[in-house]
Tab-separated table of C-alpha atoms and ligand atoms in Angstrom:
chain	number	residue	atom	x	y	z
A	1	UNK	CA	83.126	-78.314	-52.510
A	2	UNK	CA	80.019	-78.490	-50.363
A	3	UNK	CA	78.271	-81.712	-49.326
A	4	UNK	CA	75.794	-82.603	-52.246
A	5	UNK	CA	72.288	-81.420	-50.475
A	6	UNK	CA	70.235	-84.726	-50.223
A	7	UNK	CA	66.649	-83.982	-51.496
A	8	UNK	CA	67.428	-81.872	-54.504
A	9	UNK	CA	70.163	-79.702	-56.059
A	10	UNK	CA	70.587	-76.974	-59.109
A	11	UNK	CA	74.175	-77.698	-60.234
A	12	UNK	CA	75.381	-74.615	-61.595
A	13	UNK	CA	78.079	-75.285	-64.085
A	14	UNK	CA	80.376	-72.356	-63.859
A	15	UNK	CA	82.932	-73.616	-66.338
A	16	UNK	CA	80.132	-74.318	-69.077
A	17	UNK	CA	78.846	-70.766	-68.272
A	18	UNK	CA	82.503	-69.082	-69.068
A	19	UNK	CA	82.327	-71.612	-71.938
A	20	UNK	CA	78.825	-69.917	-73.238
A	21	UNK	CA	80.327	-66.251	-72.378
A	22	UNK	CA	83.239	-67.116	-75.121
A	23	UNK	CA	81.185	-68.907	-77.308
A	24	UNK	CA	79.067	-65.799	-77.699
A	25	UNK	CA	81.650	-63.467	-77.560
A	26	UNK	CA	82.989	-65.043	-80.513
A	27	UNK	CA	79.518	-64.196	-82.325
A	28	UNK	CA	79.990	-60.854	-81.777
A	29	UNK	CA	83.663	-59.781	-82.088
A	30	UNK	CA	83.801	-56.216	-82.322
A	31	UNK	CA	81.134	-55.323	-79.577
A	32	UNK	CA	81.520	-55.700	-75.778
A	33	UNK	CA	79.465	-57.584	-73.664
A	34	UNK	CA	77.003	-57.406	-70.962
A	35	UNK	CA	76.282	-60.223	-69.079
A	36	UNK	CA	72.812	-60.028	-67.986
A	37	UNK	CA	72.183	-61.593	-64.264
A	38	UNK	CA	69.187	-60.173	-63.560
A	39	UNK	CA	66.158	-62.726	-61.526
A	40	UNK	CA	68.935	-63.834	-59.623
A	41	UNK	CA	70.724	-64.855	-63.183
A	42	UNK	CA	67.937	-66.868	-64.797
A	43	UNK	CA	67.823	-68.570	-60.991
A	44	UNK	CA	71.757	-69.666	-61.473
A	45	UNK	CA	72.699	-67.266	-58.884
A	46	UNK	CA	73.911	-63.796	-59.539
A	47	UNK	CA	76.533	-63.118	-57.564
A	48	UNK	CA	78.638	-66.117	-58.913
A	49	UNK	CA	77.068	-65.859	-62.353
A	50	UNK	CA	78.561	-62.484	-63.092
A	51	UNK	CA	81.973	-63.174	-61.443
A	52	UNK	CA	82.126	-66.405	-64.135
A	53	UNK	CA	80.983	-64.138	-66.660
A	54	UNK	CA	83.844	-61.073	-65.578
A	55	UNK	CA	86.381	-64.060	-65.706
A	56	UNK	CA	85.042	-65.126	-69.332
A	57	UNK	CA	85.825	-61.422	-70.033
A	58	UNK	CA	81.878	-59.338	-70.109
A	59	UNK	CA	82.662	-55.766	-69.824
A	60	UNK	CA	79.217	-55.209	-68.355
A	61	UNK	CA	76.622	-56.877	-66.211
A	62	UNK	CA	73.442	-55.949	-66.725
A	63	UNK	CA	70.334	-55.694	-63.701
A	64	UNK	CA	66.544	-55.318	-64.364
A	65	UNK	CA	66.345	-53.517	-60.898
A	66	UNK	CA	68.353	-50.756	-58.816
A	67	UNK	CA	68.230	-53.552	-56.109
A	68	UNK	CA	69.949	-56.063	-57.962
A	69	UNK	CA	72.636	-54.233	-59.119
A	70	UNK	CA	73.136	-52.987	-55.738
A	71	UNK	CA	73.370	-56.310	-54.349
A	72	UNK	CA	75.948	-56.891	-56.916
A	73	UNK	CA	78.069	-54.113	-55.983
A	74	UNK	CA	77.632	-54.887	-52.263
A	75	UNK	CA	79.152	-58.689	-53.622
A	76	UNK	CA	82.022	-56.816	-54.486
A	77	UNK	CA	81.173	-56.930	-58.273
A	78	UNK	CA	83.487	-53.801	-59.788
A	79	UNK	CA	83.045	-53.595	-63.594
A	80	UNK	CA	80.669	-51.601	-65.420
A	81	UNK	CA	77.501	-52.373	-64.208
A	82	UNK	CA	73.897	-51.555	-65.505
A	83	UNK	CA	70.084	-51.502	-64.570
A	84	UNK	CA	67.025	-50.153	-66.615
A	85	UNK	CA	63.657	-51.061	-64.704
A	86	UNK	CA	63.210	-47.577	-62.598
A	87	UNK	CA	60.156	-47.292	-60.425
A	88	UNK	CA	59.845	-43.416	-59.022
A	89	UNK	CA	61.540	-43.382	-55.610
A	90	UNK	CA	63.753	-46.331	-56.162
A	91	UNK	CA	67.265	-45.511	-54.846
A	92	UNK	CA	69.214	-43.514	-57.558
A	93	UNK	CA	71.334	-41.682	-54.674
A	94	UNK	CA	72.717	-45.062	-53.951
A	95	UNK	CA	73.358	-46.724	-57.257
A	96	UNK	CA	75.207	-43.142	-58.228
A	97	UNK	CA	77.490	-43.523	-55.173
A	98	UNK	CA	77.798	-47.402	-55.984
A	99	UNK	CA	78.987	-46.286	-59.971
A	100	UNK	CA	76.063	-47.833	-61.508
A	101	UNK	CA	74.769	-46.565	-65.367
A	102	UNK	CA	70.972	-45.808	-64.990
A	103	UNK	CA	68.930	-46.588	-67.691
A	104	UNK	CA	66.354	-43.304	-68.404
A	105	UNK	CA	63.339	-43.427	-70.550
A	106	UNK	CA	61.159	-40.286	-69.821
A	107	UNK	CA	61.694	-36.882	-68.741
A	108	UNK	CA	60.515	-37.940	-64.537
A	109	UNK	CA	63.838	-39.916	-64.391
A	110	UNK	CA	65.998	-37.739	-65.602
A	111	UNK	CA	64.165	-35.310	-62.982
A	112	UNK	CA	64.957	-38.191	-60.203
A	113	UNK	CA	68.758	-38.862	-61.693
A	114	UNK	CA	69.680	-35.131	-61.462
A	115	UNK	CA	68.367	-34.479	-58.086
A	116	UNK	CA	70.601	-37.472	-56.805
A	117	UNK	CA	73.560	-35.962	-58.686
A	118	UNK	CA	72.850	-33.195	-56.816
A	119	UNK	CA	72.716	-34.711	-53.801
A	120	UNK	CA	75.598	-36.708	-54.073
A	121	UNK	CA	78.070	-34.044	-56.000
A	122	UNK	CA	78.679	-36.900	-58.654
A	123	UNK	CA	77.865	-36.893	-62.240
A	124	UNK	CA	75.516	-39.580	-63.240
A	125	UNK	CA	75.900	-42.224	-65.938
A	126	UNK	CA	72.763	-42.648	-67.848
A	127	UNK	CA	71.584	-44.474	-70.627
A	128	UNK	CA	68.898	-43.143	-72.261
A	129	UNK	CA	66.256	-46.051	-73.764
A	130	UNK	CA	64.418	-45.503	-76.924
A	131	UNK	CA	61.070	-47.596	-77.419
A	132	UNK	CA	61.787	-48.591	-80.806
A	133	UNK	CA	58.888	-50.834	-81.209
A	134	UNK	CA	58.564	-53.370	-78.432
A	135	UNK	CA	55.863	-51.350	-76.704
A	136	UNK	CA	57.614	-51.774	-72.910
A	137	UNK	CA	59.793	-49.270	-71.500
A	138	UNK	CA	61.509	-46.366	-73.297
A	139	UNK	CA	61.237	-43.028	-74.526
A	140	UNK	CA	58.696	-43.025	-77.295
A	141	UNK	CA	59.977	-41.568	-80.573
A	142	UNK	CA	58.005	-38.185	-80.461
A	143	UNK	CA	59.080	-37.285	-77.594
A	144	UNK	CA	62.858	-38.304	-77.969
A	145	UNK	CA	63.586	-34.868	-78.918
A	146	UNK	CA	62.338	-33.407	-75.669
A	147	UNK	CA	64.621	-36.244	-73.496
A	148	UNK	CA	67.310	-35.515	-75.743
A	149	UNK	CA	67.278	-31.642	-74.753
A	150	UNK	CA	66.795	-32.165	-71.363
A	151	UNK	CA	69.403	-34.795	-70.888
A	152	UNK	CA	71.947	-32.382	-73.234
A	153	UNK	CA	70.993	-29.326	-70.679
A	154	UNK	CA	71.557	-31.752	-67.620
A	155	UNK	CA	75.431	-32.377	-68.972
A	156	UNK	CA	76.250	-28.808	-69.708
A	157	UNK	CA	75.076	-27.991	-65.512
A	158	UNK	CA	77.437	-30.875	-65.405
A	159	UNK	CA	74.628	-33.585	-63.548
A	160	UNK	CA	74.934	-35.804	-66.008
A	161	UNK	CA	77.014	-37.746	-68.334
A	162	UNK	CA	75.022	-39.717	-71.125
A	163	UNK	CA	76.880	-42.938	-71.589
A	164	UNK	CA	74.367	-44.788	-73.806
A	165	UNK	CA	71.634	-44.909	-76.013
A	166	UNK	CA	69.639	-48.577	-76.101
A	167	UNK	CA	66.644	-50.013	-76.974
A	168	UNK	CA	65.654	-53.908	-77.017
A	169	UNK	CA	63.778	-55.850	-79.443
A	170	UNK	CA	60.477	-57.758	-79.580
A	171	UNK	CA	60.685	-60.536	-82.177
A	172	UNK	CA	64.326	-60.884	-82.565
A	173	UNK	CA	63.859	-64.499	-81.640
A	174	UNK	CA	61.778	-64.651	-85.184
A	175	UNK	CA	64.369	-64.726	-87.771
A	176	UNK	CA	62.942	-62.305	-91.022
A	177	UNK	CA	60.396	-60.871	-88.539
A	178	UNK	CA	59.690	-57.246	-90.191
A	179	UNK	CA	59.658	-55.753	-87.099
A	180	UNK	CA	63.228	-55.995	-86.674
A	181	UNK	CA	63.861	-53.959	-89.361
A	182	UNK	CA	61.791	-51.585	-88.390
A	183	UNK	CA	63.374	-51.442	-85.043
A	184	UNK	CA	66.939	-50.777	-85.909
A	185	UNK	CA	65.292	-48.098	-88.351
A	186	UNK	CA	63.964	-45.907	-85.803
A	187	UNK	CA	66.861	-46.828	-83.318
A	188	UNK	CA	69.801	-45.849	-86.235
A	189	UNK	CA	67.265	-42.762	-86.575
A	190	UNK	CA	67.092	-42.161	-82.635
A	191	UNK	CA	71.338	-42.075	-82.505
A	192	UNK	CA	71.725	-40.064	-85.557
A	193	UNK	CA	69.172	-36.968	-83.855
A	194	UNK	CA	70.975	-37.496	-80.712
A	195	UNK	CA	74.427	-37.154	-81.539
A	196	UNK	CA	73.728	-34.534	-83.825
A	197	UNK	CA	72.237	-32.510	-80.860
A	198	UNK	CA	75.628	-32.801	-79.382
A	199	UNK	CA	75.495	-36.389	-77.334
A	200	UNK	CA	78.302	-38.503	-77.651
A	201	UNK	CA	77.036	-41.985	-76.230
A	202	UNK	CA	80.264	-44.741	-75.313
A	203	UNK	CA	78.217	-47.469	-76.090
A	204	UNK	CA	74.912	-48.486	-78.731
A	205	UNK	CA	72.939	-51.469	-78.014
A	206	UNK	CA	69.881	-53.125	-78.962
A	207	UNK	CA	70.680	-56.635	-79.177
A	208	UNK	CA	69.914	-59.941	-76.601
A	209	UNK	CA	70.861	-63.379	-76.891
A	210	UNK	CA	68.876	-64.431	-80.522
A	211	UNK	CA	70.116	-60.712	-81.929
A	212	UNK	CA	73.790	-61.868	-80.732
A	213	UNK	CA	73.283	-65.281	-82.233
A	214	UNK	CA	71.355	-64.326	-85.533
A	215	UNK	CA	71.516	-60.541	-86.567
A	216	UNK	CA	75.402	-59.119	-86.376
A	217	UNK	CA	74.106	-55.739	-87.862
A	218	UNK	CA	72.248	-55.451	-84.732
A	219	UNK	CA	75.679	-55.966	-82.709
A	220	UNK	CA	76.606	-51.950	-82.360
A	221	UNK	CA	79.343	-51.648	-79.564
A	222	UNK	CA	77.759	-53.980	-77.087
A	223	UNK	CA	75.455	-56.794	-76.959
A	224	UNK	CA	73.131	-58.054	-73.959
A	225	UNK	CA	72.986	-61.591	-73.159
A	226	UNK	CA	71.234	-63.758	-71.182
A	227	UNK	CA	69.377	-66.682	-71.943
A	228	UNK	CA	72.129	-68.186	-74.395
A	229	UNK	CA	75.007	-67.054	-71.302
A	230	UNK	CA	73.047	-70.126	-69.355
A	231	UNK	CA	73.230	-72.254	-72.253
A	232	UNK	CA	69.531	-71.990	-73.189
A	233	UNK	CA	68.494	-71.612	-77.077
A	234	UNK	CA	66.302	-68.664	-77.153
A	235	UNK	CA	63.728	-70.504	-79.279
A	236	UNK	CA	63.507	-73.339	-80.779
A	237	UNK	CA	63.034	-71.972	-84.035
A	238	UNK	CA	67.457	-70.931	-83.889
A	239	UNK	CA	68.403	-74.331	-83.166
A	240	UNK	CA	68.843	-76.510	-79.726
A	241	UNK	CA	72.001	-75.212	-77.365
A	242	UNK	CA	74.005	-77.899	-79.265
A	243	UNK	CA	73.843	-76.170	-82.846
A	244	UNK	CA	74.156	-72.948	-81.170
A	245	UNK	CA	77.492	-73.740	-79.368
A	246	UNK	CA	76.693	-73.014	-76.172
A	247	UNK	CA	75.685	-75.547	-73.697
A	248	UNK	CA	73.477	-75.728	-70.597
A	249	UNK	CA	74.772	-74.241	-67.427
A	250	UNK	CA	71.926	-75.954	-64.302
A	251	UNK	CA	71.225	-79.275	-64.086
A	252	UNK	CA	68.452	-79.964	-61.579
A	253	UNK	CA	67.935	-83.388	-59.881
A	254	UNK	CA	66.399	-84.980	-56.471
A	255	UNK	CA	66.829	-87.706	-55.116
A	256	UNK	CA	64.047	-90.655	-55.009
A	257	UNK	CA	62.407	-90.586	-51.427
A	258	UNK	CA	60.334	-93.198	-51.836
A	259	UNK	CA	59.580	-96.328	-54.318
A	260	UNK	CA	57.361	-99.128	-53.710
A	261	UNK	CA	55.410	-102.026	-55.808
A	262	UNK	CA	51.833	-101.200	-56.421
A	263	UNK	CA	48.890	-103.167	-57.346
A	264	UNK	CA	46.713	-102.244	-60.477
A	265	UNK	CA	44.180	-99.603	-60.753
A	266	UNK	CA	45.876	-97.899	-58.034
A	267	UNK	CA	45.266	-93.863	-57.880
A	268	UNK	CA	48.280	-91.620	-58.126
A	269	UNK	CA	48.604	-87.935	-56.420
A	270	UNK	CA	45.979	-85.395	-55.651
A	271	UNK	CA	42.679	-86.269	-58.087
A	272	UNK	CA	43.965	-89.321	-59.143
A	273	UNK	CA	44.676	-88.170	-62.490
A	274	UNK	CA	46.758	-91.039	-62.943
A	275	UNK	CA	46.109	-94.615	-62.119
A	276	UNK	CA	48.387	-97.636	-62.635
A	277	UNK	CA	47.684	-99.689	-65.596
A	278	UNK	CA	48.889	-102.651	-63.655
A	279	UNK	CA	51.065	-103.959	-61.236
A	280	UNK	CA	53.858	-101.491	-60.857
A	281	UNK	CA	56.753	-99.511	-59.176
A	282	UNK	CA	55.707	-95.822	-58.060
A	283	UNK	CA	58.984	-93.786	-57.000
A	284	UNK	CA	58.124	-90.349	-55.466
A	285	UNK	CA	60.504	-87.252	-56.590
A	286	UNK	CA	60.713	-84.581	-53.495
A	287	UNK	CA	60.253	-81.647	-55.317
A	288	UNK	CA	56.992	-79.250	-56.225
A	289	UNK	CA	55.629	-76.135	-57.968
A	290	UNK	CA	57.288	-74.596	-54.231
A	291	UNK	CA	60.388	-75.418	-55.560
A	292	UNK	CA	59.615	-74.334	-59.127
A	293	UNK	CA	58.099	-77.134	-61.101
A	294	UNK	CA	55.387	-75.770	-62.978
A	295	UNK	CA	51.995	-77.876	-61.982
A	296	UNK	CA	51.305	-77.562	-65.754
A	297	UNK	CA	53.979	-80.774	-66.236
A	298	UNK	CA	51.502	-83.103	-64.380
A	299	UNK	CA	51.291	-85.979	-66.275
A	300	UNK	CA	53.529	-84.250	-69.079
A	301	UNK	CA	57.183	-83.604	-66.836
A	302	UNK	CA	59.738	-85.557	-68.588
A	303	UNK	CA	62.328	-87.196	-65.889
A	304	UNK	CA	65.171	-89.712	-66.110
A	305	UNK	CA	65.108	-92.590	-63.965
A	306	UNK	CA	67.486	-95.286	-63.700
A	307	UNK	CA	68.650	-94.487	-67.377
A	308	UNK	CA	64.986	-94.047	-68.752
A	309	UNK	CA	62.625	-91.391	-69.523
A	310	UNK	CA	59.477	-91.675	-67.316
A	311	UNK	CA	56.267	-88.873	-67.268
A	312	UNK	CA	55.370	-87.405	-64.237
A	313	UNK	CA	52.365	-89.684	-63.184
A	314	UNK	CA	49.062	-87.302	-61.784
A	315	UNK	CA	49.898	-83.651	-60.252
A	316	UNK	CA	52.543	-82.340	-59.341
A	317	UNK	CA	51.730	-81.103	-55.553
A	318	UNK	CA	53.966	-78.596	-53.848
A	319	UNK	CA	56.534	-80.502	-52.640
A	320	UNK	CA	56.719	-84.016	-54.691
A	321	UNK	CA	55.489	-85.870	-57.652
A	322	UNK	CA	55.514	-89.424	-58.846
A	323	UNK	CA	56.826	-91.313	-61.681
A	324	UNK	CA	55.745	-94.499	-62.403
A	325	UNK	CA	58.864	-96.807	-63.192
A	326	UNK	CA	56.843	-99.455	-64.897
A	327	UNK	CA	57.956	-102.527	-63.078
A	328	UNK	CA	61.738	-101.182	-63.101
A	329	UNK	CA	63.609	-101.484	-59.432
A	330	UNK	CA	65.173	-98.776	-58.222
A	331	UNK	CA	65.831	-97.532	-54.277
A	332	UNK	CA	65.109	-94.678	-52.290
A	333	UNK	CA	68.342	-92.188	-52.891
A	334	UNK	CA	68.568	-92.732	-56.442
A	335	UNK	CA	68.719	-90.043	-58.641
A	336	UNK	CA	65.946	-88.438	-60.618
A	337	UNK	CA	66.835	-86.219	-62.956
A	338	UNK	CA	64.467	-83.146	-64.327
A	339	UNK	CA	66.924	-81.891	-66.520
A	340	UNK	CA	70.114	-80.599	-67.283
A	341	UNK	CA	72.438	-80.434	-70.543
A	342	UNK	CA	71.225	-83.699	-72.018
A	343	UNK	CA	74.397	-85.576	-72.025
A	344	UNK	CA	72.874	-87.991	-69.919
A	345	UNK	CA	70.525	-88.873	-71.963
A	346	UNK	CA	68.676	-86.721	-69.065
A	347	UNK	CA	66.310	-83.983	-70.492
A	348	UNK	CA	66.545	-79.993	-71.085
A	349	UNK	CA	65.117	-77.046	-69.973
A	350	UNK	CA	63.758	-77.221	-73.359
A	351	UNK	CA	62.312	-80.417	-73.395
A	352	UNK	CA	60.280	-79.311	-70.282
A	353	UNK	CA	59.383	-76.176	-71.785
A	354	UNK	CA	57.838	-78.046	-74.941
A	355	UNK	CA	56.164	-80.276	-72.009
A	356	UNK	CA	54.550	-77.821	-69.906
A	357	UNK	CA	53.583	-75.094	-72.885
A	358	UNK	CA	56.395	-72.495	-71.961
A	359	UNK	CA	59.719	-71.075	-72.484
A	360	UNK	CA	63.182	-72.407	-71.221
A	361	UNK	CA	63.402	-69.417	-70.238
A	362	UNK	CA	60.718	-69.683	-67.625
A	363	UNK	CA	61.657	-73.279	-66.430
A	364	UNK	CA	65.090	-71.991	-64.909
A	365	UNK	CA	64.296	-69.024	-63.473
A	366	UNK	CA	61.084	-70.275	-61.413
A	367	UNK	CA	63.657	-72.789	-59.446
A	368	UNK	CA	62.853	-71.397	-56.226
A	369	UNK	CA	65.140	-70.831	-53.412
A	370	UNK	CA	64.156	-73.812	-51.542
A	371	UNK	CA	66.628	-75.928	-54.042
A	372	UNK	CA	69.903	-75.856	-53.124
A	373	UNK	CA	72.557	-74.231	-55.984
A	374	UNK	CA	75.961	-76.428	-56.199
A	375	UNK	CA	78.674	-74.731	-57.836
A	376	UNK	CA	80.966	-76.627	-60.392
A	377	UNK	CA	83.226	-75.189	-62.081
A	378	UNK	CA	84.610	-72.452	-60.391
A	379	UNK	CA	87.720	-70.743	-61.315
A	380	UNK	CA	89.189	-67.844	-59.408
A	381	UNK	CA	91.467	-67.617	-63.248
A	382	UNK	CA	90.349	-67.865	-66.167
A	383	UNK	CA	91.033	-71.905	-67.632
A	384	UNK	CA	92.516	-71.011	-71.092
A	385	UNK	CA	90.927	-74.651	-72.378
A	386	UNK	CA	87.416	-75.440	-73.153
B	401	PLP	C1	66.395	-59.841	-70.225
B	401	PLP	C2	66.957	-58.811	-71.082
B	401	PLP	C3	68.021	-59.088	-71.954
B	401	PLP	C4	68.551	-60.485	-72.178
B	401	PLP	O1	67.656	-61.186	-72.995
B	401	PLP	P1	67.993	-62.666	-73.483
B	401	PLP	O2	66.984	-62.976	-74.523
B	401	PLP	O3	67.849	-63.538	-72.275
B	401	PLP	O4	69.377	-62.625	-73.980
B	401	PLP	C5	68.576	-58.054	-72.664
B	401	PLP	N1	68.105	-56.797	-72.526
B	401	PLP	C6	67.082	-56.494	-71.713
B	401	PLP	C7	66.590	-55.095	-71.647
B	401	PLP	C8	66.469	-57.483	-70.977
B	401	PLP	O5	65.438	-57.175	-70.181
């Protein structure tokens, strides 16, 4: 293993991650599963992220963009392997040569998909998206008849082979929301019309991590996951990781670079938001909003010091932020800890969500590339414990 890196690290817990993969697995039995590594896998790290998820058994990966799947393949990544966020002109010659199912919602991809078959004599695997609801991407339900003929006319000249037929919720993390209802609806509705017109689709899918958890009638053949994969709960309205069985997969820390004793009424950080109440110890954390900390957890950021919870004292500047230790001791090199899986008694990407009025969702991912990722964990075989 690699030297700790001094200032800070994102330990990326492999093993917990294959953990997370089986745990949710187990939640859906009879579909497949994508693991979904797009945003560099919630900031984990792809390319290691989806080789711990292949080991943990995902059939698929899943991409937002053409670029990160490609990166993927160029990794050496050989599975089934997916993207759906198409921009016109984005490189569908390459991810056909490279294997990759393209996701198609409107009739100008499928224009772009078969001109790369064409190019590249190779059929194309395409999923095409329904917008059942969520009001993003996806073929809109009047005109699904219109996608469905042209994609039908693009296998018979033999361009294309439709593979899928998806569509992705947008309250799923609401348990007894309507809209999900509603969704699968118009979804059930949007397979029905397209297999009757002759499509025969491997795979159905419409659920991400709170669907996997929550809804199994929304399981079909194959479920997406990603935030619970990285040991995240997807809101706190389904539980914390630890009722959902699945368990955090970063821990990010840094290492004190400075503590000294302050006098009283002493101003801390940029505006002096914060002054000391008295006497005390200041210890300065070397990280910033450049390495991801949202400014929005000045004077909110939970942190453990020395075995105790401490605030983030004034603004968090781009590269550090202070905690006042309240008369504790502690040296420069001792750890800080942001958060992590909470075993510690350190806190989670939830607890700084809750702090900084976002999602854990957001808190990962925004760990910029400046911090380090150690890998733990690692397994080039599948551990049959945990
Ligand atoms: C991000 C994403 C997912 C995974 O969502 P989670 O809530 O993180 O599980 C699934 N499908 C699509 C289309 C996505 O964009």
């Amino acid at each position: 293993m690699s030297e700790t890196p001094m200032r800070a690290r994102a330990v990326v817990d492999l093993a917990a991650l294959r953990a997370n993969v089986r745990a949710l697995r187990a939640r859906a039995p009879r579909a497949q599963l994508m693991a979904v590594v797009k945003a560099n896998a919630y900031g984990h790290g792809a390319v290691p992220c989806a080789r711990a998820a292949r080991q943990a058994g995902a059939e698929w990966i899943g991409t937002a963009t053409p670029h990160e799947a490609l990166a993927l393949r160029a990794a050496g990544d050989t599975g089934r392997l997916m993207c759906w966020l198409w921009t016109p002109g984005d490189p569908w010659r390459e991810a056909l040569e490279a294997d990759i199912d393209v996701s198609v919602s409107g009739l100008w991809a499928l224009e772009e998909v078969t001109a790369a078959a064409r190019a590249t004599g190779r059929v194309a695997r395409v999923q095409l998206k329904i917008d059942t609801g969520l009001g993003r991407n996806g073929c809109q339900p009047g005109d699904w008849e219109k996608l469905v003929a042209a994609a039908r006319d693009a296998e018979t000249a033999g361009l294309v082979k439709v593979t899928g037929i998806w569509s992705h919720f947008a309250c799923a993390d609401e348990p007894g929301h309507p809209s999900i209802r509603a969704q699968l609806t118009v979804f059930k509705d949007a397979i029905a019309y397209a297999e009757a017109q002759g499509l025969a689709p491997e795979v159905r899918h419409i659920a991400n991590s709170p669907a996997t958890l929550t809804l199994p009638e929304t399981h079909f053949d194959l479920v997406r996951t990603g935030v619970a994969m990285y040991g995240i709960s997807p809101s706190p309205e389904l539980g914390t990781s630890e009722e959902l069985g699945i368990r955090p997969v970063m821990t990010l820390s840094a290492s004190l670079a400075s503590v000294k004793r302050v006098p009283g009424g002493h101003g801390v950080s940029y505006g002096h938001l914060y002054t000391t109440p008295g006497e005390t110890t200041l210890a300065l954390v070397p990280v910033g909003y450049a390495d991801g900390i949202p400014r929005s957890g000045s004077g909110t950021g939970p942190v453990l010091v020395g075995g105790k919870w401490r605030t983030v004292a004034g603004r968090v500047a781009m590269d550090q932020f202070v905690v006042d230790l309240g008369g504790d001791s502690a040296a420069p090199g001792d750890e800080a800890v942001l958060f992590g899986p909470g075993d510690r008694g350190e806190p989670t990407a939830e607890d700084w969500a809750r702090a900084t009025g976002t999602i854990a969702y957001e808190v990962v991912t925004r760990i910029s590339a400046r911090v380090p990722r150690v890998y733990v964990g690692d397994k080039d075989v599948e551990d049959t414990g945990a």
